[in-house]
Coordinates of C-alpha atoms in Angstrom, one line a residue:
Chain A
M1134 CA -102.4 -81.6 41.1
A1135 CA -103.8 -83.9 43.7
L1136 CA -107.4 -84.7 44.1
E1137 CA -109.0 -82.1 46.3
I1138 CA -112.1 -82.9 48.3
Y1139 CA -113.9 -79.9 49.9
L1140 CA -115.5 -81.1 53.2
D1141 CA -117.2 -80.1 56.4
L1142 CA -117.8 -83.2 58.5
F1143 CA -120.9 -81.6 60.1
S1144 CA -122.5 -82.4 56.8
Q1145 CA -123.8 -85.8 56.1
P1146 CA -122.9 -86.1 52.4
C1147 CA -119.4 -84.9 53.3
R1148 CA -119.0 -87.7 55.8
S1149 CA -120.0 -90.4 53.2
V1150 CA -117.5 -89.1 50.7
Y1151 CA -114.8 -88.8 53.4
I1152 CA -115.3 -92.3 54.7
F1153 CA -115.4 -93.7 51.2
A1154 CA -112.2 -92.1 50.1
K1155 CA -110.3 -92.9 53.3
K1156 CA -111.6 -96.5 53.5
N1157 CA -110.4 -97.1 49.9
N1158 CA -107.1 -95.4 50.4
I1159 CA -107.8 -92.8 47.7
P1160 CA -105.2 -90.1 47.9
F1161 CA -106.7 -86.7 48.4
E1162 CA -106.1 -83.3 49.9
F1163 CA -108.7 -82.5 52.6
K1164 CA -109.9 -78.9 52.0
K1165 CA -111.9 -77.8 55.0
I1166 CA -115.0 -75.7 54.3
S1167 CA -116.7 -74.4 57.5
L1168 CA -120.4 -74.3 56.6
L1169 CA -121.7 -72.7 59.7
E1170 CA -119.1 -70.0 59.3
G1171 CA -120.5 -69.4 55.7
Q1172 CA -117.2 -70.3 53.9
Q1173 CA -119.2 -71.9 51.1
Y1174 CA -120.1 -68.4 50.0
G1175 CA -116.5 -67.3 49.5
E1176 CA -115.2 -66.3 46.1
D1177 CA -112.7 -69.2 45.8
F1178 CA -115.2 -71.9 46.7
G1179 CA -117.6 -70.4 44.2
K1180 CA -115.1 -71.4 41.4
I1181 CA -115.2 -75.0 42.7
N1182 CA -118.9 -75.3 43.1
M1183 CA -121.3 -72.5 42.1
M1184 CA -124.0 -74.2 44.0
R1185 CA -122.2 -73.2 47.2
K1186 CA -122.5 -76.6 48.7
A1187 CA -120.2 -79.3 50.1
P1188 CA -119.0 -81.8 49.3
A1189 CA -117.3 -80.9 46.1
I1190 CA -114.2 -82.2 44.4
R1191 CA -111.6 -80.8 42.1
D1192 CA -109.7 -83.5 40.1
G1193 CA -107.2 -81.7 37.9
D1194 CA -109.5 -79.4 35.8
F1195 CA -112.6 -81.4 36.6
C1196 CA -114.9 -80.1 39.3
L1197 CA -117.8 -82.2 40.6
A1198 CA -120.5 -81.7 43.2
E1199 CA -123.2 -84.0 44.7
S1200 CA -121.9 -86.7 47.1
V1201 CA -123.7 -89.6 45.2
A1202 CA -122.1 -88.5 41.9
I1203 CA -118.7 -88.0 43.6
M1204 CA -118.7 -91.5 45.1
Q1205 CA -119.8 -93.1 41.8
Y1206 CA -116.9 -91.2 40.1
L1207 CA -114.3 -92.2 42.6
A1208 CA -115.5 -95.8 42.6
E1209 CA -115.0 -96.0 38.9
K1210 CA -111.8 -94.0 38.7
F1211 CA -110.0 -95.8 41.5
Q1212 CA -111.6 -99.2 40.8
T1213 CA -112.7 -99.7 44.4
P1214 CA -113.9 -103.2 45.5
A1215 CA -117.0 -104.2 43.6
H1216 CA -119.3 -104.5 46.6
W1217 CA -119.4 -100.7 47.0
Y1218 CA -121.3 -100.3 43.7
P1219 CA -122.0 -103.9 42.5
S1220 CA -122.0 -104.7 38.8
D1221 CA -124.8 -107.2 39.2
L1222 CA -127.9 -105.6 37.5
Q1223 CA -130.3 -106.2 40.4
Q1224 CA -127.9 -105.4 43.2
R1225 CA -126.8 -102.2 41.6
A1226 CA -130.5 -101.3 41.1
R1227 CA -131.1 -101.8 44.8
V1228 CA -128.2 -99.4 45.5
N1229 CA -129.4 -96.9 43.0
E1230 CA -132.9 -97.1 44.3
Y1231 CA -131.8 -96.2 47.8
L1232 CA -129.5 -93.4 46.6
S1233 CA -132.4 -91.9 44.7
W1234 CA -135.0 -92.3 47.4
Q1235 CA -133.0 -90.9 50.3
H1236 CA -132.7 -87.3 49.0
M1237 CA -136.4 -86.4 49.7
A1238 CA -136.8 -88.8 52.6
I1239 CA -134.3 -89.7 55.3
R1240 CA -131.9 -86.9 54.3
M1241 CA -134.6 -84.3 54.3
H1242 CA -136.2 -85.5 57.5
G1243 CA -133.0 -86.1 59.4
S1244 CA -131.6 -82.7 58.4
K1245 CA -134.8 -81.0 59.5
I1246 CA -134.7 -82.6 63.0
F1247 CA -131.1 -81.4 63.4
W1248 CA -132.0 -77.9 62.5
L1249 CA -135.2 -77.8 64.6
R1250 CA -133.5 -79.2 67.7
L1251 CA -130.2 -77.5 67.6
L1252 CA -129.6 -74.8 65.1
I1253 CA -132.8 -72.9 65.0
P1254 CA -133.1 -72.4 68.8
K1255 CA -129.5 -71.2 68.7
I1256 CA -129.9 -68.8 65.8
M1257 CA -133.4 -67.6 66.3
G1258 CA -133.3 -67.7 70.1
V1259 CA -136.6 -69.5 70.4
E1260 CA -137.7 -73.1 70.7
V1261 CA -139.5 -74.5 67.7
P1262 CA -143.3 -74.8 68.1
Q1263 CA -144.3 -78.3 69.4
D1264 CA -146.6 -79.1 66.4
K1265 CA -143.8 -78.4 64.0
M1266 CA -141.4 -80.6 66.0
D1267 CA -144.0 -83.4 66.2
G1268 CA -144.6 -83.2 62.4
A1269 CA -140.9 -83.4 61.7
L1270 CA -140.5 -86.4 64.1
E1271 CA -143.4 -88.2 62.5
D1272 CA -141.7 -87.7 59.1
L1273 CA -138.4 -89.0 60.4
N1274 CA -140.0 -92.0 62.0
G1275 CA -141.8 -92.8 58.7
S1276 CA -138.5 -92.7 56.8
L1277 CA -136.7 -94.8 59.4
K1278 CA -139.5 -97.3 59.1
L1279 CA -139.0 -97.5 55.3
V1280 CA -135.3 -98.0 55.8
E1281 CA -136.0 -101.0 58.0
D1282 CA -139.0 -102.5 56.3
K1283 CA -138.2 -101.8 52.6
F1284 CA -134.5 -101.2 52.1
L1285 CA -133.0 -103.5 54.8
Q1286 CA -135.7 -106.1 55.5
D1287 CA -133.8 -109.2 56.8
R1288 CA -130.7 -108.5 54.8
P1289 CA -127.4 -107.6 56.5
F1290 CA -126.9 -104.7 54.2
I1291 CA -129.2 -102.8 51.7
A1292 CA -127.9 -104.5 48.6
G1293 CA -127.5 -107.9 50.2
E1294 CA -124.5 -109.6 51.9
Q1295 CA -122.0 -106.8 51.7
V1296 CA -121.8 -103.1 52.5
S1297 CA -122.3 -100.7 49.6
L1298 CA -122.6 -96.9 48.9
A1299 CA -126.3 -97.2 49.9
D1300 CA -125.4 -98.2 53.5
L1301 CA -122.8 -95.5 53.7
V1302 CA -125.2 -92.8 52.5
A1303 CA -127.9 -94.1 54.8
I1304 CA -125.8 -94.3 58.0
V1305 CA -124.4 -90.7 57.7
E1306 CA -127.9 -89.3 57.3
I1307 CA -129.2 -91.3 60.2
M1308 CA -126.4 -90.1 62.4
Q1309 CA -127.4 -86.5 61.9
P1310 CA -130.5 -86.5 64.2
V1311 CA -128.4 -88.6 66.6
G1312 CA -126.0 -85.7 66.8
S1313 CA -128.8 -83.4 67.9
G1314 CA -129.4 -85.7 70.9
L1315 CA -132.2 -87.9 69.4
D1316 CA -131.1 -91.5 69.8
V1317 CA -133.1 -93.1 66.9
F1318 CA -131.4 -96.4 67.5
E1319 CA -132.6 -96.8 71.1
S1320 CA -136.0 -98.3 70.2
R1321 CA -134.8 -99.9 66.9
P1322 CA -132.6 -103.0 67.6
R1323 CA -132.6 -104.1 64.0
L1324 CA -131.4 -100.7 62.8
A1325 CA -128.8 -100.6 65.7
A1326 CA -127.5 -104.0 64.6
W1327 CA -127.2 -102.8 61.0
R1328 CA -125.4 -99.7 62.2
E1329 CA -122.8 -101.8 63.9
R1330 CA -122.3 -104.0 60.8
V1331 CA -121.7 -100.8 58.7
R1332 CA -119.4 -99.4 61.4
V1333 CA -117.3 -102.6 61.4
A1334 CA -117.3 -102.9 57.6
V1335 CA -116.1 -99.3 57.2
G1336 CA -113.7 -99.6 60.1
T1337 CA -114.8 -98.5 63.6
E1338 CA -111.9 -96.0 64.0
L1339 CA -112.6 -94.3 60.7
F1340 CA -116.4 -94.3 61.4
D1341 CA -116.0 -92.8 64.8
E1342 CA -113.4 -90.2 63.5
A1343 CA -115.8 -89.1 60.8
H1344 CA -118.6 -88.7 63.3
K1345 CA -116.7 -87.0 66.0
D1346 CA -117.8 -83.5 65.1
I1347 CA -121.5 -84.3 64.6
L1348 CA -121.6 -86.3 67.9
A1349 CA -120.2 -83.2 69.7
A1350 CA -122.7 -81.0 67.9
Q1351 CA -124.8 -80.2 71.0
E1352 CA -121.8 -78.8 72.8
M1353 CA -120.3 -77.1 69.8
V1354 CA -123.6 -75.3 68.9
K1355 CA -124.0 -74.2 72.5
N1356 CA -120.7 -72.4 72.3
M1357 CA -121.3 -70.8 68.9
D1358 CA -121.8 -67.1 68.6
A1359 CA -125.4 -66.7 67.4
S1360 CA -124.8 -63.2 66.1
K1361 CA -122.4 -64.6 63.5
M1362 CA -125.0 -67.0 62.3
Q1363 CA -127.7 -64.6 61.4
V1364 CA -127.0 -65.1 57.7
F1365 CA -129.0 -68.3 58.0
K1366 CA -132.1 -66.6 59.3
P1367 CA -133.9 -66.1 55.9
K1368 CA -133.2 -69.7 55.0
I1369 CA -134.6 -70.9 58.3
L1370 CA -137.7 -68.8 58.0
K1371 CA -138.3 -70.0 54.5
L1372 CA -137.6 -73.7 54.9
F1373 CA -138.6 -74.5 58.4
L1374 CA -140.9 -71.9 60.0
Chain B
M26 CA -141.6 -105.9 32.1
E27 CA -144.4 -104.0 33.7
L28 CA -144.2 -100.2 34.2
Y29 CA -146.7 -98.8 36.7
L30 CA -147.3 -95.2 35.6
D31 CA -149.4 -92.1 35.7
L32 CA -148.3 -89.6 33.1
H33 CA -149.3 -86.7 35.3
S34 CA -146.2 -87.6 37.2
Q35 CA -142.8 -86.3 36.0
P36 CA -140.7 -89.3 36.9
C37 CA -143.3 -91.5 35.2
R38 CA -142.8 -89.5 32.0
S39 CA -139.1 -89.9 31.9
V40 CA -139.4 -93.7 32.3
Y41 CA -142.1 -93.9 29.7
L42 CA -140.2 -91.8 27.2
L43 CA -137.0 -93.8 27.5
A44 CA -138.8 -97.1 27.1
K45 CA -140.9 -96.0 24.2
R46 CA -138.1 -94.1 22.4
T47 CA -135.8 -97.1 22.6
G48 CA -138.3 -99.8 21.9
I49 CA -138.0 -101.5 25.3
P50 CA -141.0 -103.9 25.5
F51 CA -143.3 -103.3 28.4
T52 CA -146.8 -103.4 29.7
F53 CA -148.3 -100.1 30.7
K54 CA -150.0 -100.5 34.1
S55 CA -152.0 -97.4 34.9
V56 CA -152.1 -96.1 38.4
D57 CA -154.5 -93.2 38.6
L58 CA -153.1 -90.9 41.2
S59 CA -156.1 -88.6 41.0
A60 CA -158.2 -91.5 42.2
G61 CA -155.7 -92.5 44.9
Q62 CA -155.0 -95.8 43.3
Q63 CA -151.4 -95.7 44.7
F64 CA -153.0 -96.4 48.1
G65 CA -155.0 -99.4 46.9
E66 CA -154.3 -103.0 47.9
D67 CA -153.1 -104.1 44.5
F68 CA -150.5 -101.5 44.1
G69 CA -149.5 -102.0 47.7
K70 CA -148.2 -105.4 46.7
V71 CA -146.0 -103.8 44.1
S72 CA -144.6 -100.9 46.2
V73 CA -145.0 -100.2 49.9
V74 CA -143.7 -96.7 49.2
R75 CA -147.0 -96.1 47.4
K76 CA -145.4 -94.0 44.7
V77 CA -145.0 -94.1 40.9
P78 CA -143.2 -95.0 38.8
A79 CA -142.6 -98.6 39.7
M80 CA -141.1 -101.4 37.6
K81 CA -141.8 -105.1 37.8
D82 CA -139.4 -107.3 35.7
G83 CA -140.3 -110.9 36.4
D84 CA -140.1 -111.1 40.2
F85 CA -137.9 -108.1 40.5
I86 CA -139.6 -104.9 41.6
L87 CA -137.9 -101.5 41.5
T88 CA -139.0 -98.0 42.4
E89 CA -137.4 -94.6 41.9
S90 CA -137.3 -93.3 38.3
V91 CA -133.6 -92.7 38.3
A92 CA -132.9 -96.3 39.3
I93 CA -135.4 -97.6 36.8
L94 CA -133.8 -95.5 34.0
Q95 CA -130.3 -96.8 35.0
Y96 CA -131.6 -100.4 35.1
M97 CA -133.2 -100.1 31.6
V98 CA -130.0 -98.7 30.1
E99 CA -127.9 -101.5 31.7
K100 CA -130.4 -104.3 30.8
F101 CA -131.0 -103.4 27.2
P102 CA -127.6 -102.3 25.7
Q103 CA -128.7 -103.6 22.3
L104 CA -131.7 -101.2 22.4
V105 CA -130.4 -98.2 24.3
P106 CA -127.6 -96.3 22.6
G107 CA -124.6 -95.5 24.9
H108 CA -125.1 -91.7 24.9
W109 CA -128.1 -92.0 27.2
Y110 CA -125.8 -92.9 30.1
P111 CA -122.2 -92.4 28.7
S112 CA -119.5 -94.7 29.8
D113 CA -116.9 -91.9 29.7
L114 CA -115.9 -91.2 33.3
Q115 CA -116.5 -87.4 33.3
R116 CA -119.5 -87.4 31.1
R117 CA -121.2 -90.0 33.3
A118 CA -120.3 -87.9 36.3
L119 CA -122.0 -84.9 34.8
V120 CA -125.2 -87.0 34.3
N121 CA -125.0 -88.4 37.8
E122 CA -124.4 -84.9 39.2
F123 CA -127.6 -83.6 37.6
L124 CA -129.6 -86.7 38.5
S125 CA -128.6 -86.3 42.2
W126 CA -129.1 -82.5 42.3
Q127 CA -132.5 -82.4 40.6
H128 CA -134.4 -84.1 43.4
T129 CA -134.3 -81.1 45.8
A130 CA -134.0 -78.5 43.1
L131 CA -135.9 -78.7 39.8
R132 CA -138.1 -81.5 41.0
A133 CA -139.0 -80.0 44.3
H134 CA -139.6 -76.4 43.1
G135 CA -141.4 -77.4 39.9
S136 CA -143.7 -79.8 41.8
K137 CA -144.4 -77.1 44.4
V138 CA -145.4 -74.5 41.7
F139 CA -147.6 -77.2 40.1
W140 CA -149.4 -78.0 43.3
F141 CA -149.8 -74.3 44.2
R142 CA -151.2 -73.4 40.9
A143 CA -153.2 -76.4 39.9
V144 CA -154.0 -78.6 42.9
V145 CA -154.3 -76.5 46.1
P146 CA -156.9 -74.0 44.8
V147 CA -159.0 -76.8 43.5
V148 CA -158.9 -78.8 46.7
T149 CA -159.2 -76.0 49.2
G150 CA -161.3 -73.6 47.1
V151 CA -158.9 -70.7 47.7
A152 CA -155.8 -69.5 46.0
V153 CA -152.5 -69.9 47.7
P154 CA -151.5 -66.8 49.7
K155 CA -149.5 -64.4 47.5
E156 CA -146.4 -64.4 49.7
K157 CA -146.1 -68.2 49.5
M158 CA -146.8 -68.3 45.8
D159 CA -144.2 -65.6 45.1
S160 CA -141.7 -67.4 47.2
A161 CA -142.3 -70.7 45.3
L162 CA -142.0 -68.9 42.0
E163 CA -138.8 -67.2 43.1
D164 CA -137.3 -70.6 44.1
L165 CA -138.3 -72.1 40.7
K166 CA -136.7 -69.1 38.9
Q167 CA -133.5 -69.4 40.8
T168 CA -133.4 -73.2 40.2
M169 CA -134.0 -72.6 36.4
D170 CA -131.2 -70.0 36.4
L171 CA -128.8 -72.4 38.1
F172 CA -129.9 -75.2 35.7
Q173 CA -128.9 -73.0 32.7
S174 CA -125.7 -71.5 34.1
K175 CA -124.3 -74.7 35.7
F176 CA -125.8 -77.7 33.9
L177 CA -126.4 -76.5 30.4
K178 CA -123.8 -73.8 30.1
D179 CA -122.9 -73.6 26.4
S180 CA -123.3 -77.3 25.6
S181 CA -126.1 -78.7 23.4
F182 CA -127.1 -81.0 26.2
I183 CA -126.2 -81.5 29.9
A184 CA -123.4 -84.0 29.4
G185 CA -122.1 -82.5 26.2
E186 CA -123.1 -82.8 22.6
E187 CA -125.4 -85.8 23.0
V188 CA -128.7 -86.2 24.9
S189 CA -128.7 -88.3 28.0
L190 CA -130.9 -89.4 31.0
A191 CA -130.1 -86.0 32.5
D192 CA -131.9 -84.1 29.8
L193 CA -134.8 -86.5 29.9
V194 CA -135.3 -86.1 33.6
A195 CA -134.8 -82.3 33.3
I196 CA -137.4 -81.8 30.6
V197 CA -140.2 -83.7 32.3
E198 CA -139.7 -81.8 35.5
I199 CA -139.6 -78.4 33.7
M200 CA -142.8 -79.3 31.9
Q201 CA -144.7 -79.7 35.2
P202 CA -145.2 -76.0 35.9
V203 CA -145.6 -75.4 32.2
G204 CA -148.7 -77.6 32.3
T205 CA -150.3 -75.1 34.7
G206 CA -149.9 -72.3 32.1
L207 CA -146.6 -70.9 33.5
D208 CA -144.4 -70.5 30.4
V209 CA -140.9 -70.8 31.9
F210 CA -139.5 -70.8 28.4
E211 CA -140.7 -67.3 27.6
G212 CA -137.9 -64.9 27.2
Q213 CA -135.4 -67.8 27.5
P214 CA -134.0 -68.5 24.0
A215 CA -131.2 -70.8 25.2
L216 CA -133.5 -72.9 27.3
S217 CA -136.1 -73.0 24.5
A218 CA -133.4 -74.1 22.0
W219 CA -132.4 -76.9 24.4
R220 CA -136.0 -78.0 24.8
E221 CA -136.4 -78.2 21.0
R222 CA -133.2 -80.3 20.7
V223 CA -134.4 -82.7 23.4
K224 CA -137.9 -82.9 21.9
K225 CA -136.3 -83.7 18.5
V226 CA -134.3 -86.6 19.9
I227 CA -137.3 -88.0 21.7
G228 CA -139.6 -87.4 18.8
E229 CA -142.2 -84.6 18.8
E230 CA -145.2 -87.0 18.6
L231 CA -144.0 -89.1 21.5
F232 CA -143.0 -86.1 23.6
D233 CA -146.4 -84.5 23.1
E234 CA -148.3 -87.7 23.7
A235 CA -146.5 -88.2 27.1
H236 CA -147.3 -84.6 28.1
K237 CA -150.9 -84.6 27.0
S238 CA -152.4 -85.1 30.4
I239 CA -150.2 -82.6 32.2
M240 CA -151.0 -80.0 29.6
N241 CA -154.7 -80.4 30.4
V242 CA -154.7 -79.8 34.1
D243 CA -158.0 -77.8 34.0
F244 CA -159.6 -81.2 34.1
L245 CA -158.1 -81.9 37.6
A246 CA -160.8 -80.1 39.5
K247 CA -163.6 -82.2 38.0
T248 CA -161.4 -85.4 38.3
F249 CA -160.8 -84.9 42.0
Q250 CA -164.4 -84.3 42.6
D251 CA -165.6 -87.3 40.6
N252 CA -163.1 -89.5 42.4
G253 CA -164.0 -88.2 45.8
M254 CA -160.4 -87.1 46.4
L255 CA -161.0 -83.7 47.8
E256 CA -161.4 -84.7 51.5
F257 CA -158.4 -87.1 51.1
L258 CA -156.1 -84.4 49.7
K259 CA -157.0 -81.6 52.2
P260 CA -154.9 -82.8 55.2
R261 CA -152.0 -83.5 52.9
I262 CA -152.2 -80.0 51.6
N263 CA -152.4 -78.6 55.1
K264 CA -149.2 -80.4 55.9
M265 CA -147.5 -78.8 53.0
F266 CA -148.1 -75.4 54.5
T267 CA -147.0 -76.2 58.1

């Protein structure tokens, strides 16, 4: 049985796994899971990942969730070029440091902006209160500042001279608020330059393909049927409002 | 090697426990969070993120407990037995899967319950509204259920029959709400058995020593007052509720 990767390219961690697998010519079957349609709650997908989240992989009998773990697994299994997850002690530590930090920082803050700007107004039918939006923006700006000042500094990539899992995970998260119409690169030339380097390193065609859905998010969300998305209401009330 | 730690902090405990258990030589550099020392000038030179733990190995500075643990395993193979971070592809994947998941699950919900029960009432003078407390407790319960059904299953430890970094990170996070008097192990024989196994591998004395400060959080009220931290913490707490 071929490696199956369960993905929805609206999701940031799905994009990093997708790009990594395609870039490294890892053979896999793309199994589409539409998150906004609630397909992650289906019975079949529950057998792949009881946490009901994407991405997830099934490699023979072995199922695995969590994009970071998936990429570490694929890098090792398919012996991808060393720069993705360097073997040098300190370089690897730099990558691991970023992969750890990002969960409760840029991922959280970028996701929130996407929900506050696009999904919540659609599903709840109201704009988010300004103070909440301001607070969320402040958090995102704080995280972006750390990406620039701590993780990148004057290096071309997070771990040094070459692209790694850290840059891949970083870029897909930063693209999420961009998909909601917030151009975080506009006032950040250093970050924009890094984005271009990552885009080139990954392959511009692949990068753009992976981000096609999220960059069309504003239009897609506008055309969605809000009545079919009410299943997300309790989550929204709990997490964001 | 210098480890910047405050044992009130879960990720500090996992780093401390691995280093002590395996005999990795280090200097304990105390960063008193209850006195706001993470915001001081000295610590700022170590980490701009202003969080603990942090590691300084010669000129090399590293933050994030998971990264520090992985670094220690890699740097000291002669001290740290392989089971802590197995080289077997699937076992390592299981460890990595847990280490990734825990940030927004066990860690987030355990910390929140800790703050709601032990910190917020002390700083604001009032208990957390029942609805919010119940919601936080429910989140913690669901996370704990998922931890058992997905990560522990029927194995002795998360990655199989031997303890690993995953169990270490799990136990210190679970102990946080326990420190406030919430016994999450009550009525949970499988979870309790796992805890005992992990404690045994770490060493009861070392485990208890690392958890001494968190098991005495009644002192927090006075500590915050003595350190003049109440006014500093108030806006941070308000933000948690908005």
